[in-house]
Structure formats: structure tokens, C-alpha cells
XYZ file of C-alpha atoms in Angstrom:
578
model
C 1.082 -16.092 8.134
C -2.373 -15.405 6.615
C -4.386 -17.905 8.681
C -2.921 -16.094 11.947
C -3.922 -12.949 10.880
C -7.340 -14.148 10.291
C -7.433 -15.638 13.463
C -6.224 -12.150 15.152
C -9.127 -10.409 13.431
C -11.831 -13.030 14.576
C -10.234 -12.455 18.238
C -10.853 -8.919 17.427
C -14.042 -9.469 15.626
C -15.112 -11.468 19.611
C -14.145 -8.813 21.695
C -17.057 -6.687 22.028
C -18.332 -4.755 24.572
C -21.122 -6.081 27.101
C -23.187 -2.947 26.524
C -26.209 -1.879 28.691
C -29.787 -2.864 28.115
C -27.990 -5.924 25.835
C -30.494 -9.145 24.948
C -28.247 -12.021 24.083
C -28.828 -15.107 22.378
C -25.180 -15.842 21.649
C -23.811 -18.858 20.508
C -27.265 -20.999 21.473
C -26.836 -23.254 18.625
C -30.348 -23.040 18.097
C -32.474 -23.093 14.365
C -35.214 -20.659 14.350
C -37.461 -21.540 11.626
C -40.664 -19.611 12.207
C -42.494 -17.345 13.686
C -43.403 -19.543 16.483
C -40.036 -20.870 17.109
C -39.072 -17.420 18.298
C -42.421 -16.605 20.272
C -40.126 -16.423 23.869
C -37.758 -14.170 21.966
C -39.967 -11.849 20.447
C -41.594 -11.505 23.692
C -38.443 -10.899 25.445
C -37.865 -8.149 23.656
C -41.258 -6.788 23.080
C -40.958 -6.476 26.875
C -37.093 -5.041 27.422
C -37.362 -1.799 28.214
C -34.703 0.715 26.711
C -33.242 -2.464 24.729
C -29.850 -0.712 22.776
C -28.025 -3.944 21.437
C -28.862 -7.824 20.573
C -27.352 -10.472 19.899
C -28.008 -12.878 17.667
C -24.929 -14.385 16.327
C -24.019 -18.062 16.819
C -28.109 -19.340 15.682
C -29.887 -19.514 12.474
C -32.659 -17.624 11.131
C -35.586 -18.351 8.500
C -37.409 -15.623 7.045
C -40.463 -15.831 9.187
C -38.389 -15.777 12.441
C -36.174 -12.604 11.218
C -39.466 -11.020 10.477
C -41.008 -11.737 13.667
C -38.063 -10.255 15.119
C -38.179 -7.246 13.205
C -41.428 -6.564 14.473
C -40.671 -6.923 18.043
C -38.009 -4.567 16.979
C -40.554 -1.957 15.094
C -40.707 -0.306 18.554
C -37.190 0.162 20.077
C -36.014 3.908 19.316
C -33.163 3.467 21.462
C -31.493 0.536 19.473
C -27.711 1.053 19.011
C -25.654 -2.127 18.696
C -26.734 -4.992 16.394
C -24.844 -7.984 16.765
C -25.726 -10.474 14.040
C -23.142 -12.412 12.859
C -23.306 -16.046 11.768
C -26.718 -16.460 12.033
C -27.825 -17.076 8.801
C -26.115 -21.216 8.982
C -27.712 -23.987 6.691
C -29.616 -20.786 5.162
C -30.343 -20.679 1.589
C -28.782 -17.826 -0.061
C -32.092 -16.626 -0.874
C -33.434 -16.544 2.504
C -30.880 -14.121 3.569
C -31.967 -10.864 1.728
C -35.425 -10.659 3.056
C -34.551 -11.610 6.125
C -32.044 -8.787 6.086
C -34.417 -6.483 4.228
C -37.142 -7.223 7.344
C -34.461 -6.361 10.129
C -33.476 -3.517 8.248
C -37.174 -1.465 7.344
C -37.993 -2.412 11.570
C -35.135 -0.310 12.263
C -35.884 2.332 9.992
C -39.769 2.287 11.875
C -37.820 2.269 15.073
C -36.491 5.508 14.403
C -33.006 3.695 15.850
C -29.444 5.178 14.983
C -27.281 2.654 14.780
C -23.371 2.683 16.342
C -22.389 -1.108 15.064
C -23.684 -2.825 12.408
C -22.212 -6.589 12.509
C -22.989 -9.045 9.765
C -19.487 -11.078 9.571
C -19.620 -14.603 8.512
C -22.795 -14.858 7.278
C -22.028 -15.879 3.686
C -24.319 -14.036 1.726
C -22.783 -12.714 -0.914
C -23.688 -9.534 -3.332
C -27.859 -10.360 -3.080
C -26.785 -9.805 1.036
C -25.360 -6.406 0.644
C -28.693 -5.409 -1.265
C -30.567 -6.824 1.840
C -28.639 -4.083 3.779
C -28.883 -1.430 1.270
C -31.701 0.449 2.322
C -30.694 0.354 6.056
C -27.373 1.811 5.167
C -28.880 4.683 2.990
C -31.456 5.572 6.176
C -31.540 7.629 9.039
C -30.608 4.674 11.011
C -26.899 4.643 9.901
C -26.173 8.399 9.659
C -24.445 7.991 13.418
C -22.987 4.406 12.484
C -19.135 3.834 13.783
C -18.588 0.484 13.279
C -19.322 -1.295 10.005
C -17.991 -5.416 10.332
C -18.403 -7.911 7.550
C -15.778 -10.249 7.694
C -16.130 -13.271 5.572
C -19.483 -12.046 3.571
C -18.069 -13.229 0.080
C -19.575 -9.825 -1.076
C -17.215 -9.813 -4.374
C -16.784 -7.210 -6.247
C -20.583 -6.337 -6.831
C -21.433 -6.453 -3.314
C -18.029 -4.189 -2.586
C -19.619 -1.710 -5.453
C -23.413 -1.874 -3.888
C -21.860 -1.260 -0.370
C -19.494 1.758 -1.410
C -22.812 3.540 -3.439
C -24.603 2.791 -0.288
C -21.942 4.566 2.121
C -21.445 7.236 -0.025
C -25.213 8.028 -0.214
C -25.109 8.170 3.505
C -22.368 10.410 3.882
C -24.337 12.756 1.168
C -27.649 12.556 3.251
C -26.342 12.512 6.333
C -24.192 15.699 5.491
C -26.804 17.594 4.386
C -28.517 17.483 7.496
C -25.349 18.783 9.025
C -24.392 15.193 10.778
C -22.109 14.015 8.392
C -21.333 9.984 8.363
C -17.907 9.924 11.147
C -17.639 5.445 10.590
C -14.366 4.897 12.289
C -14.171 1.160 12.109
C -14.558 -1.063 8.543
C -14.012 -4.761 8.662
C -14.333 -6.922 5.230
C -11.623 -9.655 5.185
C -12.121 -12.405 3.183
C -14.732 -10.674 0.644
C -13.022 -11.017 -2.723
C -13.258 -7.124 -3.639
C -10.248 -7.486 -5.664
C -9.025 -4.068 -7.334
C -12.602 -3.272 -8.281
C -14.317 -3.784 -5.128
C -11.337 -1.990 -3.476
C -11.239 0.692 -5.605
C -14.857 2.020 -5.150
C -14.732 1.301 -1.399
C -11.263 3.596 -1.585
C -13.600 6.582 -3.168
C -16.532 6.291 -0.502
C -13.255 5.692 2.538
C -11.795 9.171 0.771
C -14.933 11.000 1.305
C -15.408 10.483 4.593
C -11.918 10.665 5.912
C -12.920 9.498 9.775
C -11.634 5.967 9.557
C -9.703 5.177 12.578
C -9.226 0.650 11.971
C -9.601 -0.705 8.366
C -9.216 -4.899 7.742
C -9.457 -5.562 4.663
C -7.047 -8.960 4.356
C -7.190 -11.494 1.651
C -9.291 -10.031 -0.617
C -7.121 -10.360 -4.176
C -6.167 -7.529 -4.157
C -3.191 -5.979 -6.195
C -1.452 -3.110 -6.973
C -4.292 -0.902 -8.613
C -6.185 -1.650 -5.890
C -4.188 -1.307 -3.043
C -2.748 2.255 -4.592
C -6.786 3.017 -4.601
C -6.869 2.403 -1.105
C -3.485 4.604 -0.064
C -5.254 7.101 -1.607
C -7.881 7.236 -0.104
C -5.851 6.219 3.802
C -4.291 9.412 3.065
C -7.573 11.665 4.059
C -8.208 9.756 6.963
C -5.712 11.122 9.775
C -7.318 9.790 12.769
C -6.411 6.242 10.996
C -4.919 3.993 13.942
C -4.766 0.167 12.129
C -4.369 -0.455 8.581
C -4.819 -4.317 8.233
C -4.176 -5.462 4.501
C -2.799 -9.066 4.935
C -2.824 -11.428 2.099
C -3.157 -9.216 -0.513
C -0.489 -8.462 -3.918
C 0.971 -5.500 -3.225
C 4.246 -5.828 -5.289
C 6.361 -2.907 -5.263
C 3.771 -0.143 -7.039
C 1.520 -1.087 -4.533
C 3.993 -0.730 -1.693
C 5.678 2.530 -2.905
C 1.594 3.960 -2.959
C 1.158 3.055 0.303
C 4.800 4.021 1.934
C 3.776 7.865 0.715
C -0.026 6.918 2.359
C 1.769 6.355 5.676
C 3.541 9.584 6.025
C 0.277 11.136 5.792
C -0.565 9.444 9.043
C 1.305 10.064 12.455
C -1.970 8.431 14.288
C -1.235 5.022 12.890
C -0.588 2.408 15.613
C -0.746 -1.360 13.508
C 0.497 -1.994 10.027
C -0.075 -5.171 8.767
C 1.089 -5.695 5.524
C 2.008 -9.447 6.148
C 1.839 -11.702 3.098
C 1.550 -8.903 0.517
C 4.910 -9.095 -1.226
C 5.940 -5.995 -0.872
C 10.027 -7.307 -1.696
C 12.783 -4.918 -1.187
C 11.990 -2.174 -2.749
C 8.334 -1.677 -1.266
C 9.842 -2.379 2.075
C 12.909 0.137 1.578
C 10.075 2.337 0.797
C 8.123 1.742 3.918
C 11.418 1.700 5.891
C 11.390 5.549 4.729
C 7.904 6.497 5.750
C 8.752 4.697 9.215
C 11.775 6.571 9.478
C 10.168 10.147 8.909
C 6.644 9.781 11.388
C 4.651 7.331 12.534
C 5.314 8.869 16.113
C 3.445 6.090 17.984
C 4.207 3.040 16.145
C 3.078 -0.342 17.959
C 3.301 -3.064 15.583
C 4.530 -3.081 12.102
C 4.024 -6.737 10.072
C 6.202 -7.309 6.582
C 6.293 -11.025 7.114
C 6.587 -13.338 4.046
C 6.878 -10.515 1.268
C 9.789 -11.618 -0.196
C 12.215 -9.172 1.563
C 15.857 -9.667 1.201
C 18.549 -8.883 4.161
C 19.334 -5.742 3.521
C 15.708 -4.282 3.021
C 14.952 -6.020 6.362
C 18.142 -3.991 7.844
C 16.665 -0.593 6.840
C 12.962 -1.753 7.942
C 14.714 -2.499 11.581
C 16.853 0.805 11.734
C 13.530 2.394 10.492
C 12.119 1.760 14.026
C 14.691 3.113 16.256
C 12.984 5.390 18.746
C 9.514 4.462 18.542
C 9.091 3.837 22.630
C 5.872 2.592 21.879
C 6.954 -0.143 19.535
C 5.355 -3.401 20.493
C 6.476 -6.124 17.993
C 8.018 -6.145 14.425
C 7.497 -9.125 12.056
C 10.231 -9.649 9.216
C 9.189 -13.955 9.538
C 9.207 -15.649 6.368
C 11.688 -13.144 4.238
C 14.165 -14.431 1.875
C 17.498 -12.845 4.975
C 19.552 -16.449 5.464
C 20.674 -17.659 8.124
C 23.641 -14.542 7.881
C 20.877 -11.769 7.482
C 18.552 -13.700 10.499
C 21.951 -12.749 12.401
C 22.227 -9.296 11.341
C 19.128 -8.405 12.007
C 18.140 -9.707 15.723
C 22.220 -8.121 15.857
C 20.580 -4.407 15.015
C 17.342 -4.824 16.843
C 19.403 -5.822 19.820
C 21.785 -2.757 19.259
C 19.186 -0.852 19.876
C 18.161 -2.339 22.960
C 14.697 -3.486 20.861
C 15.942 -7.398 20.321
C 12.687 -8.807 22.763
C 10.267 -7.069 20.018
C 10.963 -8.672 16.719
C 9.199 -11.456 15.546
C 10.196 -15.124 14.822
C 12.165 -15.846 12.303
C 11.726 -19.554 12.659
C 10.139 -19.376 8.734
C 12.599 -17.420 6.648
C 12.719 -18.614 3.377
C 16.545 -18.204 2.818
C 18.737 -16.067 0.711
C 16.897 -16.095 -2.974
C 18.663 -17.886 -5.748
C 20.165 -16.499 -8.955
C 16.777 -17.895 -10.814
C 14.695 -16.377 -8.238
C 14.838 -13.765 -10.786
C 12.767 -15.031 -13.393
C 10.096 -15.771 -10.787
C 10.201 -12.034 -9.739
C 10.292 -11.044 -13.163
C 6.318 -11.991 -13.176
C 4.065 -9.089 -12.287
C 0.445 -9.516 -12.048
C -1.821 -9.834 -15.291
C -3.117 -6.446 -14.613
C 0.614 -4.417 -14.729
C 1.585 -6.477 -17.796
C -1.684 -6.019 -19.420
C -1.270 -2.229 -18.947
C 2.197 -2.213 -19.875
C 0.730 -4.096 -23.320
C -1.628 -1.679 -24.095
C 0.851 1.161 -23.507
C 3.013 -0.450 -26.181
C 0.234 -1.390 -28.534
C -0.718 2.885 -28.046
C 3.031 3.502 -28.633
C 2.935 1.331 -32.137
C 0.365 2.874 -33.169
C 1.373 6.425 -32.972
C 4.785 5.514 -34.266
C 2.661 3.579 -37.487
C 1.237 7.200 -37.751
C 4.337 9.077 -37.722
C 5.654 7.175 -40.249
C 2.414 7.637 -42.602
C 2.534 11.360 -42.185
C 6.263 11.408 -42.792
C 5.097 9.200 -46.089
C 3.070 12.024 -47.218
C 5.079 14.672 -46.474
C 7.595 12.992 -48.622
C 5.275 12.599 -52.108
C 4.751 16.771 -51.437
C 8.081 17.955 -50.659
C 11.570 17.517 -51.432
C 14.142 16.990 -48.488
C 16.542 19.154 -47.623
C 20.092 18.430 -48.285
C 21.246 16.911 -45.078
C 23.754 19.322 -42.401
C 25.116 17.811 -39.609
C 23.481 18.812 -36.637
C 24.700 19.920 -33.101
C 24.915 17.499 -30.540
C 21.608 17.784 -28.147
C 21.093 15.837 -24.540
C 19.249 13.753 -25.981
C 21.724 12.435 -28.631
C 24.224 12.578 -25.590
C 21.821 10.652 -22.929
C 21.324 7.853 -26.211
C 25.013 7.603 -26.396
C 27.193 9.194 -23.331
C 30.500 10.410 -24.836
C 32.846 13.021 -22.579
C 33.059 14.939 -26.342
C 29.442 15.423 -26.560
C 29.072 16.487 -23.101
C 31.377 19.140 -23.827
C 29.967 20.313 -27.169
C 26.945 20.859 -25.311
C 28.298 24.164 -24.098
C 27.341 26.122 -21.189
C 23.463 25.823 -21.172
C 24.007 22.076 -20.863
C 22.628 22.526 -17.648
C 19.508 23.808 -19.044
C 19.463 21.573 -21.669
C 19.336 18.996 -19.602
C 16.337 20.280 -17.110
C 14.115 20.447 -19.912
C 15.191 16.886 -21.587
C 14.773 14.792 -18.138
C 11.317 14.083 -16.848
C 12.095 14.705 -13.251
C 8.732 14.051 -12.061
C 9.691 10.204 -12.919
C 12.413 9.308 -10.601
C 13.239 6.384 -12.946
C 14.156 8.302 -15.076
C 15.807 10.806 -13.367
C 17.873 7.886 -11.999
C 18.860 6.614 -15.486
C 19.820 10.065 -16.459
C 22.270 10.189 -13.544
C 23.719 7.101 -14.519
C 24.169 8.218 -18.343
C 25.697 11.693 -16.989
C 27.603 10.141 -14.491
C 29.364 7.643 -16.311
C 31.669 9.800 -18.652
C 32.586 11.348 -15.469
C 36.923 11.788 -15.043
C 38.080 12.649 -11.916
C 41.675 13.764 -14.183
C 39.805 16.018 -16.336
C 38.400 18.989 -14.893
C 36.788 19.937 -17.784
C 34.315 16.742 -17.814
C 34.279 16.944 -14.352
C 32.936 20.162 -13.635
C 30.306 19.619 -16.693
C 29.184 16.366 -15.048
C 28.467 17.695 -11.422
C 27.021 20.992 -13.172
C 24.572 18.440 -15.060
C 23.364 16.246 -12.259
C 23.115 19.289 -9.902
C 20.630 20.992 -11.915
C 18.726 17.592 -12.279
C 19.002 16.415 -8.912
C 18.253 20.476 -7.772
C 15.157 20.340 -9.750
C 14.089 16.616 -8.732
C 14.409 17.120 -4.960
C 12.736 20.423 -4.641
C 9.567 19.201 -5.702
C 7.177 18.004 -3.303
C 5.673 15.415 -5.351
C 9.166 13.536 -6.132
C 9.493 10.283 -4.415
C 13.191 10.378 -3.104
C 13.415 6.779 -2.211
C 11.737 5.711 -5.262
C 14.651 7.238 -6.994
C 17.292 5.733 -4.721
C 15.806 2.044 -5.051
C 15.672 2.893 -8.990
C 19.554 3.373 -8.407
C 20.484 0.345 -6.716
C 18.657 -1.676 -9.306
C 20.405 -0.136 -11.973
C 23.523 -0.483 -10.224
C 22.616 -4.098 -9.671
C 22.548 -3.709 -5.951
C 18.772 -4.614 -5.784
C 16.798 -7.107 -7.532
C 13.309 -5.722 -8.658
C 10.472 -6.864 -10.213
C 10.855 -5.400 -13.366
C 12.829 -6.331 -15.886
C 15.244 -4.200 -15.329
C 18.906 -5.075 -17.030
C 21.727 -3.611 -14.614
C 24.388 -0.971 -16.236
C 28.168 -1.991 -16.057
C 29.400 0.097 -12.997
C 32.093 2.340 -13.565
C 34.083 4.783 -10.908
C 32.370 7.857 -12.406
C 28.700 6.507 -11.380
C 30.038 5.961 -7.227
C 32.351 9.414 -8.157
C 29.216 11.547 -8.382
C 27.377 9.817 -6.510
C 29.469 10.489 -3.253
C 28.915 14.287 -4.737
C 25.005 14.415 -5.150
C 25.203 12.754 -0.860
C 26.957 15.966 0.068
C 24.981 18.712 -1.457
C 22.206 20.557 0.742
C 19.415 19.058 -1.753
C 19.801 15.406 -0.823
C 18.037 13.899 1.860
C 19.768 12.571 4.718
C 16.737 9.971 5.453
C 18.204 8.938 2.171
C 22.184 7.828 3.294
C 21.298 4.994 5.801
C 19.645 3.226 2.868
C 22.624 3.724 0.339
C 25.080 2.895 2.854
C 23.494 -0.442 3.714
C 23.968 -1.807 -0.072
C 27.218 0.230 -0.628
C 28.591 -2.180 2.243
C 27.553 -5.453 0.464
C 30.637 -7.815 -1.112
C 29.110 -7.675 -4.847
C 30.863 -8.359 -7.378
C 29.310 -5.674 -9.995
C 31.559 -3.125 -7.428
C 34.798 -5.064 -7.361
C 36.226 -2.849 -10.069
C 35.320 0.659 -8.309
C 36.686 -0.570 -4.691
C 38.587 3.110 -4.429
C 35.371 5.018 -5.682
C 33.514 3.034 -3.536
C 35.206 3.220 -0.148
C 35.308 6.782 -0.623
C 32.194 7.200 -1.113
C 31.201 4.777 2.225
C 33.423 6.922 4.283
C 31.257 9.858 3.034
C 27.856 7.988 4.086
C 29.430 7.251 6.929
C 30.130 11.205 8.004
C 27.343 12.285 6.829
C 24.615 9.612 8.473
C 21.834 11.166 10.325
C 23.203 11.247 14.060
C 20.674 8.398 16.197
């Protein structure tokens, strides 16, 4: 759940190196008011020689005591490590900036270069980051590697001041031929939200040398977190990728699914509490599938998977020797799907490594749907705006067609040929055929295949006039879908699995959180669909997950059993060999 993974990262966030010529004041408890509260301390450092790292974290700090500090600190050239978390306690929020402003400039004296820079849990919002904005712009933090700010409650304009910051870093520091390498970001609990995300994601893209990112519970959703897979997808070296608690919802998860095949160095995903649901984790199952070489520890807990989702993310993670734990708690499986799955994990010898289930929410309910049904305010804002654009154009179709009418005359109406786009409005097996032999062709140009939901619907429509008793319609069916499905697969861009889950919703096999009204199933669709699984173009990475739903007892199949046996048997030959 969320508050474990919070309490993982502050276990992460406490285990820091004891690093030579270290001062520590840890966890004294103390209040440091003034300049002569700290007189021992400032001496104690005025006098360590070769001082590289101090703590501080665990007191609190007034302005004259941070700036007394600072000037014991005006001197130490060979400062790496600052430690300074928590210590700003009982502080007003105004105190904090020029405390963090006086810190900052004795560093800059110093001449220091900085390796960690840790300021988590100090609470001090946007005006904080603007304390630190000059230090991270300096010298000091061209050779930084480890940036932590856990539990800041930046919000978005702090999450804006710090990604201007970084990225004027990078730009200095690059043109003097030392370019910014931070490996390490930490900002859970910071309310970016998309905004705050999404210029971090620009300044993470740039330097591409991120090896851990945490970035849970930040309200995050799916503009956001597509920001971020963006941006994961130019740092290779990436090892954890820690987004708990936020919205991901299946855009989201689809964007970062195609992130993760960019990186074969990742170790820990933790995508725990971001409601990825079946089709984000189907996707994900895919990208696990393909790489990820060196896998430890992948987390889909309480997303809203259903059993058979969770069945492709377990089969996903056959053969990763390094696999250390997989968490499907808190998934909508039942008590049958808990079964199945520790029944596959133990199958392949992996049973000790997955996760509790002790929290599974049970199989959803038919009105789960509704609930699904409601995307974030962003997605249905867009979608609003898309059809206000659409109404709007249309309005302005119809007033040029207005005009056009007072000027000229219409022709007398002919009756015109059937197109594919007539046809894919109203599938007959006589307008197929009156399509002639460019229907191929014909329908290349018609189907957006760069949209695999639409390529999927176009299938459908295609598929069902198919006859297995006509030849005729037969052969014009498979000739259509080939070129499609040719066309759709050999680009590199198309998202295969996108277009499969697009299927199985359509079909009715998959719930999804559009609103998405299933087709009536008929032989023809399962007909050419056992086809399209044999031809070179098709993926195989693609079979395991059609075979897992084509083996569900639904009732929208009940009236294609034949079709649909046949075409098991056919996923069954032609499944990837373990």
C-alpha cells in the first residue's frame, strides 16, 4: 500500500553512507536559535580539517544559527555531502529561505562541488526551492549525483523553479565540458501533479543520467506520468523507477510500458497504487516479456487488475533469475484468480517470490463498470474540447455548404460506387465485393493505422462479413486485413499490444476505462482472427495474451464455440516455446 512504500523510501532515504571527514549532529533534538547557540558547532567545524559532509538533520535552525554556520562553512573547499534534512522543525516558513539562501552563497565561497544535496522533510514549500535556487544554478552543483527532497510540499511552482534550476545547470555545466551526470532524484510527497511533473520530465530528458527516480504520491495522472516515460526513455542507466500513488489509468500505463522497453538496466518498478487496470498491466506484462534482463522487483499492487491481466503480468516474468519479489496484492483476481496465479508462479518454480495477496479486492462487479467508466477531469476535459473543436468545424462545413448552395445549382444526383468507407459504416459481404480488386488499397489509405484503435475496429468491421462457405468473401476478407495488419505491424511506432487490448474490449473480453460499447461476436471476427495469429507479421509476444482471454467461459463467445476452439488450438501451436 502507499504508506509502505513511503516507509520503504524513508528506509532508503536513512541509509546513507558514513563518509570520511563527516561532522554529525544527527538526530540531537536540539533548537538552535542564534548565533550563540551554535558557538561549539561553528567552532567544530571552523576547526575540522578536510570536512566533506555534515549532518544536520534531526535539529532546528533559526536564521542566525544557519548563517553562522554558513560562515564556518565559507572556508571548506572540500565539502561534498550535505545532509540537512528535517531541520527546519517549529520553523516559520519564512525563516527557511534565508536560511537556505545563507548555506547556499557559503558554499558557492567555498568553492565546494557538491555529490548529495539532502533537504527531505523540511516542509518548505515553493519560497524553499527559491532558497536553493542559486546553489543549484552554481559551480557547486555541476558534479551533484544525488538530489533528495522527499516531503518538501514544493507544488507545482516549486517543481517548475527546481526543473529551470536543473536545466540551467546542465546548460552551464555543459559548456564547460562537465555536463550535470545527477543519477539519483527523490521528491515523494511534493504535489507536482502533471505540471510539476511535466517540467521536471523536460529537465530528466536532457540529462538522460538518472539511474533511481521516487517520485510517489504526488497527483499525478496520465499527462503527467506520459511526461515522465518520456523523458525515462533517455535515461538508460535508469535502475528504479518509483511512482507509487499516483493516477496512471491506462494512457498513462500504455506510455510508460513503451518507456520500459527502452530500459534493460531497470532493476525496481513500483507502480503500486497507480491504477494501471488490465489493460495498462497487459501492457506492462509486454514490455516485461520483451527486456528488462535483470528484473528484481516489479510492484502492480492495488491498480485495479483483474485475473487474467495478473496471469500475463506473472508469465511476463518467467526467466528473470534475478527476480526478487512481485506484488499483484490488492487486485480485483477472487479467490479463483488468487489460485491461478500463486498456481503459475509456482509452475515456474517462482511461487516463494510473489507478494501477499491477503488484500485482493475480489472479482469486480457488473456495476464496477460505471465506476471505471470515470477518467480523470483532465482526459474528459480534453476529450470535451476535442468535441467542442469537432462542432465547430462541422458548424463551418455546413455554412460553406450554405453558400455554395445560394451560388450554384446541384447536380442531378448519380448513385455512387461503393467506397471503404461506406463499407466500414455499414459492413455488407456485397459491398465488400463491389469494391473490386484494389480493395486492398482502398482500404490502406482509409484506415489510420498509426491508431491501433482504430485499426482494431476496422478488423472487426472487415472481419465480420467474413464466410468460411464463400470463397469469394473469404479471400476478399483475409486480402483486406492482411494489407491492414501488413501495414500496422511493420511500423515501428505501432503499439501491438495496444491494438490487441483494443480487441478484447471490443470483443467484450476486457473491461476498459472508456466507454467503450462491445460488438456482437460473430464466427467471422475469431475466423480471421486465428488467420492474422498465423501470418509472419504478427507478433508472437502477442499469442500468450490472446490465449489467456480466449480460454475464459464468457458468454459473449458461447455462440462461436467451433470458431473459437479452433482458433485456441492455433494459440496453442503457435505459443512462444518457454
Amino acid at each position: 500500500m502507499a504508506t509502505d512504500a513511503v516507509a520503504q523510501l524513508a528506509d532508503s532515504l536513512a541509509k546513507t553512507q558514513v563518509t570520511e571527514g563527516e561532522l554529525s549532529y544527527k538526530g540531537q533534538g536540539r533548537k538552535f536559535d542564534n548565533a550563540q547557540s551554535v558557538e561549539e558547532m561553528v567552532k567544530e567545524i571552523q576547526e575540522f580539517k578536510g570536512l566533506q559532509a555534515l549532518r544536520l538533520e534531526g535539529n532546528t535552525y533559526g536564521v542566525e544559527a544557519a548563517q553562522a554556520i554558513a560562515k564556518a562553512l565559507e572556508t571548506k573547499s572540500e565539502f561534498k555531502y550535505c545532509y540537512w534534512s528535517d531541520m527546519f522543525t517549529g520553523r516559520l516558513r519564512s525563516e527557511i529561505p534565508p536560511a537556505l539562501n545563507s548555506l547556499g552563497a557559503a558554499l558557492m565561497t567555498a568553492g565546494a562541488r557538491l555529490t548529495v544535496l539532502d533537504l527531505s522533510d523540511n516542509a518548505f514549500g515553493p519560497d524553499g526551492v527559491k532558497g536553493i535556487e542559486k546553489l543549484l544554478k552554481s559551480t557547486a552543483c555541476h558534479t551533484l549525483q544525488e538530489l533528495r527532497l522527499n516531503n518538501c510540499g514544493m507544488g507545482i511552482g516549486g517543481g517548475k523553479i527546481l526543473a529551470a534550476a536543473l536545466t540551467e545547470c546542465y546548460k552551464q555545466s555543459s559548456a564547460q565540458g562537465t555536463p550535470l551526470g545527477l543519477k539519483v532524484f527523490i521528491a515523494g510527497r511534493n504535489r507536482l501533479e502533471n505540471d510539476g511533473a511535466t517540467a521536471l520530465a523536460q529537465a530528466f530528458q536532457l540529462m538522460g543520467s538518472l539511474e533511481e527516480v521516487h517520485v510517489p504520491q504526488n497527483g499525478i495522472n496520465h499527462p503527467g506520468v506520459t511526461a515522465l516515460a518520456t523523458a525515462m526513455q533517455h535515461n538508460p542507466q535508469l535502475r528504479v523507477l518509483n511512482l507509487n500513488d499516483n493516477t496512471f489509468t491506462k494512457k498513462g500505463a500504455i506510455a510508460m510500458a513503451q518507456a520500459l522497453k527502452h530500459l534493460r538496466s531497470i532493476q525496481v518498478i513500483n507502480f503500486g497504487d497507480c491504477l494501471v487496470r488490465s489493460e495498462g498491466a497487459i501492457a506492462i506484462a509486454e514490455a516485461v516479456t520483451e527486456g528488462l534482463p535483470i528484473l528484481k522487483e516489479l510492484n502492480l499492487s492495488f491498480g485495479e487488475i483483474t485475473g487474467e491481466a495478473a496471469l500475463l503480468v506473472a508469465q511476463s516474468v518467467e526467466g528473470k533469475a534475478t527476480l526478487e519479489k512481485l506484488d499483484l496484492n490488492g487486485n480485483c483476481l477472487g479467490e479463483e484468480g488468487c489460485d491461478d496465479l500463486r498456481e503459475v508462479m509456482d509452475g515456474l518454480n517462482m511461487g516463494d517470490l510473489l507478494g501477499s495477496l491477503s488484500d485482493d479486492e475480489g472479482e469486480p462487479e457488473e456495476d464496477d463498470e460505471e465506476e471505471e467508466d470515470d477518467e480523470d477531469e483532465e482526459e474528459e476535459e480534453e476529450e470535451d474540447d476535442e468535441d467542442e473543436e469537432e462542432e465547430d468545424d462541422e458548424d463551418d462545413v455546413e455554412e460553406e455548404e450554405d453558400s455554395s448552395v445560394n451560388q450554384v445549382s446541384s447536380p442531378p444526383s448519380v448513385p455512387r460506387s461503393p467506397d471503404a468507407a461506406s463499407f466500414l459504416c455499414f459492413p455488407s459481404p456485397d459491398k465488400l465485393l463491389k469494391l473490386g480488386t484494389k480493395r486492398a488499397l482502398l482500404f490502406e489509405q482509409q484506415v489510420d493505422v498509426a491508431d491501433a484503435g482504430k485499426t482494431a475496429e476496422a478488423f472487426l468491421k472487415i472481419s465480420s462479413v467474413y464466410n468460411e462457405e464463400d470463397e469469394q468473401v473469404k479471400s476478399a476478407v483475409l486480402d483486406s486485413i492482411d494489407a491492414i495488419l501488413r501495414k500496422a505491424f511493420a511500423s515501428p511506432s505501432f503499439q501491438g499490444y495496444n491494438f490487441v487490448s483494443s480487441l478484447l474490449v471490443m470483443l467484450g473480453l476486457l473491461k476498459s476505462e472508456d466507454k467503450v460499447k462491445p460488438v456482437h461476436v460473430v464466427p467471422g471476427h475469431l475466423q480471421a482472427l486465428e488467420y492474422v495469429v498465423r501470418q509472419d507479421y504478427f507478433p508472437q509476444d502477442h499469442i500468450a495474451v490472446l490465449e489467456a482471454f480466449m480460454s475464459r467461459h464468457i458468454q459473449a463467445l458461447e455462440s462461436c464455440s467451433s470458431a473459437r476452439n479452433i482458433l485456441k488450438s492455433t494459440l496453442e501451436h503457435f505459443r512462444p516455446e518457454n
